Coordinates of C-alpha atoms in Angstrom, one line a residue:
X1 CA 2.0 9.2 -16.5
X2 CA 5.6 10.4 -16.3
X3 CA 6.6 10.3 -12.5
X4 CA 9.6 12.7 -13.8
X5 CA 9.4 15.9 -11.7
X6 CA 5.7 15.0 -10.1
X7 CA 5.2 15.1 -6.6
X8 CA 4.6 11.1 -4.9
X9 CA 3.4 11.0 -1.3
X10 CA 4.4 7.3 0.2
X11 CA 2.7 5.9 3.5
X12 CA 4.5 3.1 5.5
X13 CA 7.2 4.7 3.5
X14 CA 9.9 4.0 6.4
X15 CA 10.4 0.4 5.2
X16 CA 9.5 -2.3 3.6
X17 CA 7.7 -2.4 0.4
X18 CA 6.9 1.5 1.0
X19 CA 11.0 1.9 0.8
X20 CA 11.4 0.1 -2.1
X21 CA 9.1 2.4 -3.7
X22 CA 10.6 5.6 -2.5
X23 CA 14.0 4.4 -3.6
X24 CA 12.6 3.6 -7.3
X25 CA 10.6 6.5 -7.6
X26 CA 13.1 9.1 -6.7
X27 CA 15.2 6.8 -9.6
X28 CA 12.8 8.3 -11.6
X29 CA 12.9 11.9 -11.4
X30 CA 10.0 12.0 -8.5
X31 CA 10.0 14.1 -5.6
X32 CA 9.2 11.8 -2.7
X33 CA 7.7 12.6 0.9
X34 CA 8.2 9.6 3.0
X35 CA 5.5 9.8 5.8
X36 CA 5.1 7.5 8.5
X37 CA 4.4 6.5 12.1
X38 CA 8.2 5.9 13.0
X39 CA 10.1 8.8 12.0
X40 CA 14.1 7.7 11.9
X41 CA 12.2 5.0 10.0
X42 CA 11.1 7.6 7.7
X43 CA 14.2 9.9 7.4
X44 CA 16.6 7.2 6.5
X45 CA 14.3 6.6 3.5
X46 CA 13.9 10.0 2.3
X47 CA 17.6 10.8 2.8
X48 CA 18.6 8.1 0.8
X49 CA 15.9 9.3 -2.0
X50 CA 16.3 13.0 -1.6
X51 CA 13.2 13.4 -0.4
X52 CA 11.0 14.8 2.7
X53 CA 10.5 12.8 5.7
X54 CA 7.3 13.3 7.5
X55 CA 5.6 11.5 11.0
X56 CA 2.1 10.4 9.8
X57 CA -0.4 8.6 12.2
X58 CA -2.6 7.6 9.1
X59 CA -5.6 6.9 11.3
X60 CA -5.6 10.1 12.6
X61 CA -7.2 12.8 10.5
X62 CA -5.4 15.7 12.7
X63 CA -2.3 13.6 11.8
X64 CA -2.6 13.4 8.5
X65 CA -4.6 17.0 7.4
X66 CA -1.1 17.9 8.8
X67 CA 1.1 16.1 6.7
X68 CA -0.4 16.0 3.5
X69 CA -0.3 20.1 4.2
X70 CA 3.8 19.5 4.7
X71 CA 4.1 17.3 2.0
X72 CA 2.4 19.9 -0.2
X73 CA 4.8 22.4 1.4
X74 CA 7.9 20.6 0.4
X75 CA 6.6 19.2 -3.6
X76 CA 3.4 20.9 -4.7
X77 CA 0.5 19.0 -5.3
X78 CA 0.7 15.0 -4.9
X79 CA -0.2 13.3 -8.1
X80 CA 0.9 10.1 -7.2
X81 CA -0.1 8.6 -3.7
X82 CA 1.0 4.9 -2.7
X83 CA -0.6 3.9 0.8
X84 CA 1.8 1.1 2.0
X85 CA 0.7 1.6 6.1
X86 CA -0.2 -1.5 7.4
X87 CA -0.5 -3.9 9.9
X88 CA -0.9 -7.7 10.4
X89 CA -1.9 -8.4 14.0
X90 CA -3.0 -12.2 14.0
X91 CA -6.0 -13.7 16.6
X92 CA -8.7 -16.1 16.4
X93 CA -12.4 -15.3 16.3
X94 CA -12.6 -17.5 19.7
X95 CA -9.4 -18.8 21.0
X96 CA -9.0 -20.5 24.1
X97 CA -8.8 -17.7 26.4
X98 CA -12.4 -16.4 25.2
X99 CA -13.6 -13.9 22.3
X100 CA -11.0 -11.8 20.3
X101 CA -10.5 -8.3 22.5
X102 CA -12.9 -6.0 20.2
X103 CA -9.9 -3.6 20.1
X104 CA -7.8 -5.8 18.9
X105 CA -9.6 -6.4 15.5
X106 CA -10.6 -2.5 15.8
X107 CA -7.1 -1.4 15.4
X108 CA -6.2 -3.5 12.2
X109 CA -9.0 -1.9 11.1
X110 CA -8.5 1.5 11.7
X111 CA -4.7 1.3 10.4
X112 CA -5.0 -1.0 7.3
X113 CA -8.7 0.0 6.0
X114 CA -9.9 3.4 7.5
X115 CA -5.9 4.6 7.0
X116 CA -6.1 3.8 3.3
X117 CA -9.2 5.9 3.2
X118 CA -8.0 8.6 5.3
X119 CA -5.4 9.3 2.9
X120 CA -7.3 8.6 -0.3
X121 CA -9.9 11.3 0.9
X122 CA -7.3 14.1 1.8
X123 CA -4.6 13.5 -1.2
X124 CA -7.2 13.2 -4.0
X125 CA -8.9 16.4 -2.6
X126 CA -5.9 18.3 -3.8
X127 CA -5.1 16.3 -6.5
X128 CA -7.9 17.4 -8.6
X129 CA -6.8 20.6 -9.0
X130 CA -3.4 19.4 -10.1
X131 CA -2.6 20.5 -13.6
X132 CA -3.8 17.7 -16.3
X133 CA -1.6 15.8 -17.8
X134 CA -1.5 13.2 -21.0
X135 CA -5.1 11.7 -22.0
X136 CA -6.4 14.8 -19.1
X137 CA -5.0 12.7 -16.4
X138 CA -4.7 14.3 -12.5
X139 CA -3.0 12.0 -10.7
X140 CA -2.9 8.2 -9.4
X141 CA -3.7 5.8 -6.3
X142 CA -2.8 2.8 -5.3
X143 CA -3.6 1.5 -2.2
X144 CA -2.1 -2.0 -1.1
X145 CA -4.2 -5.0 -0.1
X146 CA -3.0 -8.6 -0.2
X147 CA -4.2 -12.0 -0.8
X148 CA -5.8 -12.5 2.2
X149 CA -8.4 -10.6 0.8
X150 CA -9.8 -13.6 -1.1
X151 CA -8.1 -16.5 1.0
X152 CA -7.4 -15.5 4.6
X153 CA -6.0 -18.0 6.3
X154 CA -6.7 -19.3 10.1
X155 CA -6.1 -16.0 12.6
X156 CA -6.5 -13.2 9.9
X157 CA -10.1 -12.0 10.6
X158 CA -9.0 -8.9 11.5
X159 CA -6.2 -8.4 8.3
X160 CA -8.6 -10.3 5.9
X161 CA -11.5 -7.8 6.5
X162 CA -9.7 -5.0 6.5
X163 CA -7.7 -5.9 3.0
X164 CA -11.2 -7.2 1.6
X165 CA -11.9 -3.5 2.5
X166 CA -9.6 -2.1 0.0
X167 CA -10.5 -4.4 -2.7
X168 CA -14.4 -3.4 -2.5
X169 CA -13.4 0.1 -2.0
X170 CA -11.2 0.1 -4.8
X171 CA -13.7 0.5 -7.7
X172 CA -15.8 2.6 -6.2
X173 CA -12.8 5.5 -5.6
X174 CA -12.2 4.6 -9.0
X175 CA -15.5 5.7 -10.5
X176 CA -15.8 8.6 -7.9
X177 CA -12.6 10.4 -8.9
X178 CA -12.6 9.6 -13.1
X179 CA -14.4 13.0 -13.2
X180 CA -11.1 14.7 -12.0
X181 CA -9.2 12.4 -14.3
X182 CA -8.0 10.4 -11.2
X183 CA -7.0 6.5 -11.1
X184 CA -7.2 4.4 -8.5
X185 CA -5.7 0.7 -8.6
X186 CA -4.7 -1.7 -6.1
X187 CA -2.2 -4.2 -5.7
X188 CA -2.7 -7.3 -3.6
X189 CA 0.8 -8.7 -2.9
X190 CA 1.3 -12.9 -1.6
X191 CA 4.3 -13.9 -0.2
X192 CA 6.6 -10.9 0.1
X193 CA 10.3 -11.2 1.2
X194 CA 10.3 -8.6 3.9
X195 CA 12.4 -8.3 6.9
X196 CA 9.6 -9.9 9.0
X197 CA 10.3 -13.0 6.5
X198 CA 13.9 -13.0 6.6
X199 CA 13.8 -13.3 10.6
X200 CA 11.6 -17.1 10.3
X201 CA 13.9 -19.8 10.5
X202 CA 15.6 -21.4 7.3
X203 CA 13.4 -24.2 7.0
X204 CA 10.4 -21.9 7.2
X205 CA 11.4 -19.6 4.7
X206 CA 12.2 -22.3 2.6
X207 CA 8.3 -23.9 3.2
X208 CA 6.9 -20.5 2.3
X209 CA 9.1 -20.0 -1.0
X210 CA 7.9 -22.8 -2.2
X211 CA 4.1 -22.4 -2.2
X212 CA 3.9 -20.4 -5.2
X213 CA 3.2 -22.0 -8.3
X214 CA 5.5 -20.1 -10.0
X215 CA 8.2 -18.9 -9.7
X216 CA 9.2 -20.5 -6.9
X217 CA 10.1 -18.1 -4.8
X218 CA 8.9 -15.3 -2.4
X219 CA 8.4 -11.9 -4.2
X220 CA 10.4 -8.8 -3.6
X221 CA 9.8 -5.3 -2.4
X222 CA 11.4 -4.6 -5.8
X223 CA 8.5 -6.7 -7.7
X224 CA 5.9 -4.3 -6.3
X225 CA 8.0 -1.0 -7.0
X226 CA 7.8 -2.4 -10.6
X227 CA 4.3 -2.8 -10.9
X228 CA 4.2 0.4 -9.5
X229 CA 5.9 2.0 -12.7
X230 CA 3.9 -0.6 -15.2
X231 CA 0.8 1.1 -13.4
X232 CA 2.2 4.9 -13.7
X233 CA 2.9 4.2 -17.4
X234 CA -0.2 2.6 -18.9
X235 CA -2.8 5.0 -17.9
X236 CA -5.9 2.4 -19.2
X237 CA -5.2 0.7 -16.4
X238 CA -7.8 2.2 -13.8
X239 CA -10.5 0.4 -11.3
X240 CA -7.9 -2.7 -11.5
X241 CA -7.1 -4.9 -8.0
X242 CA -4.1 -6.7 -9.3
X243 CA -2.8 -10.1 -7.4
X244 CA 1.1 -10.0 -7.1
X245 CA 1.6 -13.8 -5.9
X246 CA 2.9 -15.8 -8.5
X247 CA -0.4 -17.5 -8.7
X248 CA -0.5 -18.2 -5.0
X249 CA -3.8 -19.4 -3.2
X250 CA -3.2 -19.4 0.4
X251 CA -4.3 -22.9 2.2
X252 CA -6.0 -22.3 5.7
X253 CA -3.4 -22.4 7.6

């Protein structure tokens, strides 16, 4: 896939690792619709790309039926969709104040797991009729997930579950859409530089940089916008939950 000239919708797209992407998309020739929840967030994105900022509640289907239609609008068909929204709220299973407040692990969920399917659901619905391209292909997803998938650590039921989510649901959009000559892949990111990161004191940043075997040192917002092109470019790559950690296993706590 050539991103030159095809439309790429971006969730979470107001920062972060969502940014990056916009930023080295648009690089490439794509036409970028930033959406997401905070909305000067989003703008200062797509203005820097050239592209279309759009508010995006991606747990809401009202919300998103909405602007998936103004994304559309604004590019033509999506044939690239990268769901970045996410959230990491930590809590015990039991703690010492009782139970974990049901709602609390329901919203993690409903952001991080039923978002990602939200937007999978709508954007691939328009994608397949999307003009083919090279080897018949429509268009590609890649949803975001992250190590804690595999090894959540102490106080990530919530984000472990839901990011186990994408993983297991990964393969199955994967065989679901082939008939419209739709990928679907996944990245599960480790330790990733973000401003969250940057605001932990030096000697805990320093801890975390070192804990991946190597190299030793966090990765970037920039290392996932690159796998993101690697993944656009090699189109045999499909069904694929790829670990971006420098061979990180998380310890429990």
């Amino acid at each position: 896939m050539n991103v030159d000239g095809l439309a790429a919708v971006i969730t979470g797209g107001g920062s972060g690792i969502g940014a990056e992407c916009a930023r080295v998309l648009a690089k490439e020739g794509a036409k970028i619709a930033v959406l997401d929840l905070n909305l000067e967030g989003a703008r200062e994105v797509a203005a820097e790309c050239g592209g279309v900022a759009i508010e995006c509640d991606v747990t809401s289907s009202e919300s998103a039926v909405k602007a998936v239609g103004e994304a559309k609008e604004a590019n033509g068909i999506a044939q690239l969709l990268i769901n970045c929204a996410g959230i990491a709220t930590p809590g015990r299973i039991v703690n010492r104040n009782g139970p974990l407040p049901l709602e609390d692990y329901e919203a993690v969920i409903k952001v991080n797991l039923i978002g990602t399917f939200n937007m999978i659901r709508l954007i691939a619905a328009d994608m397949q009729d999307a003009d083919p391209m090279e080897d018949n292909e429509r268009g590609l997803i890649i949803n975001t997930a992250s190590v804690a998938a595999y090894e959540g650590q102490i106080g990530q039921a919530a984000y472990s579950s839901s990011k186990g989510g994408i993983v297991a649901l990964n393969i199955v959009a994967a065989r679901e859409l082939a008939r419209s000559g739709i990928r679907v892949n996944t990245i599960s990111p480790g330790l990733i530089d973000t401003p969250m990161m940057a605001g932990l004191p030096p000697e805990a940043h320093e801890s975390l940089s070192k804990q991946p075997e190597f190299p030793k040192r966090l990765g970037t917002p920039e290392d996932y916008a690159k796998l993101v092109l690697n993944l656009c470019e090699n189109v045999l790559i499909n069904g694929e939950v790829i670990r971006l950690d420098g061979a990180l296993r998380m310890a429990a706590r």
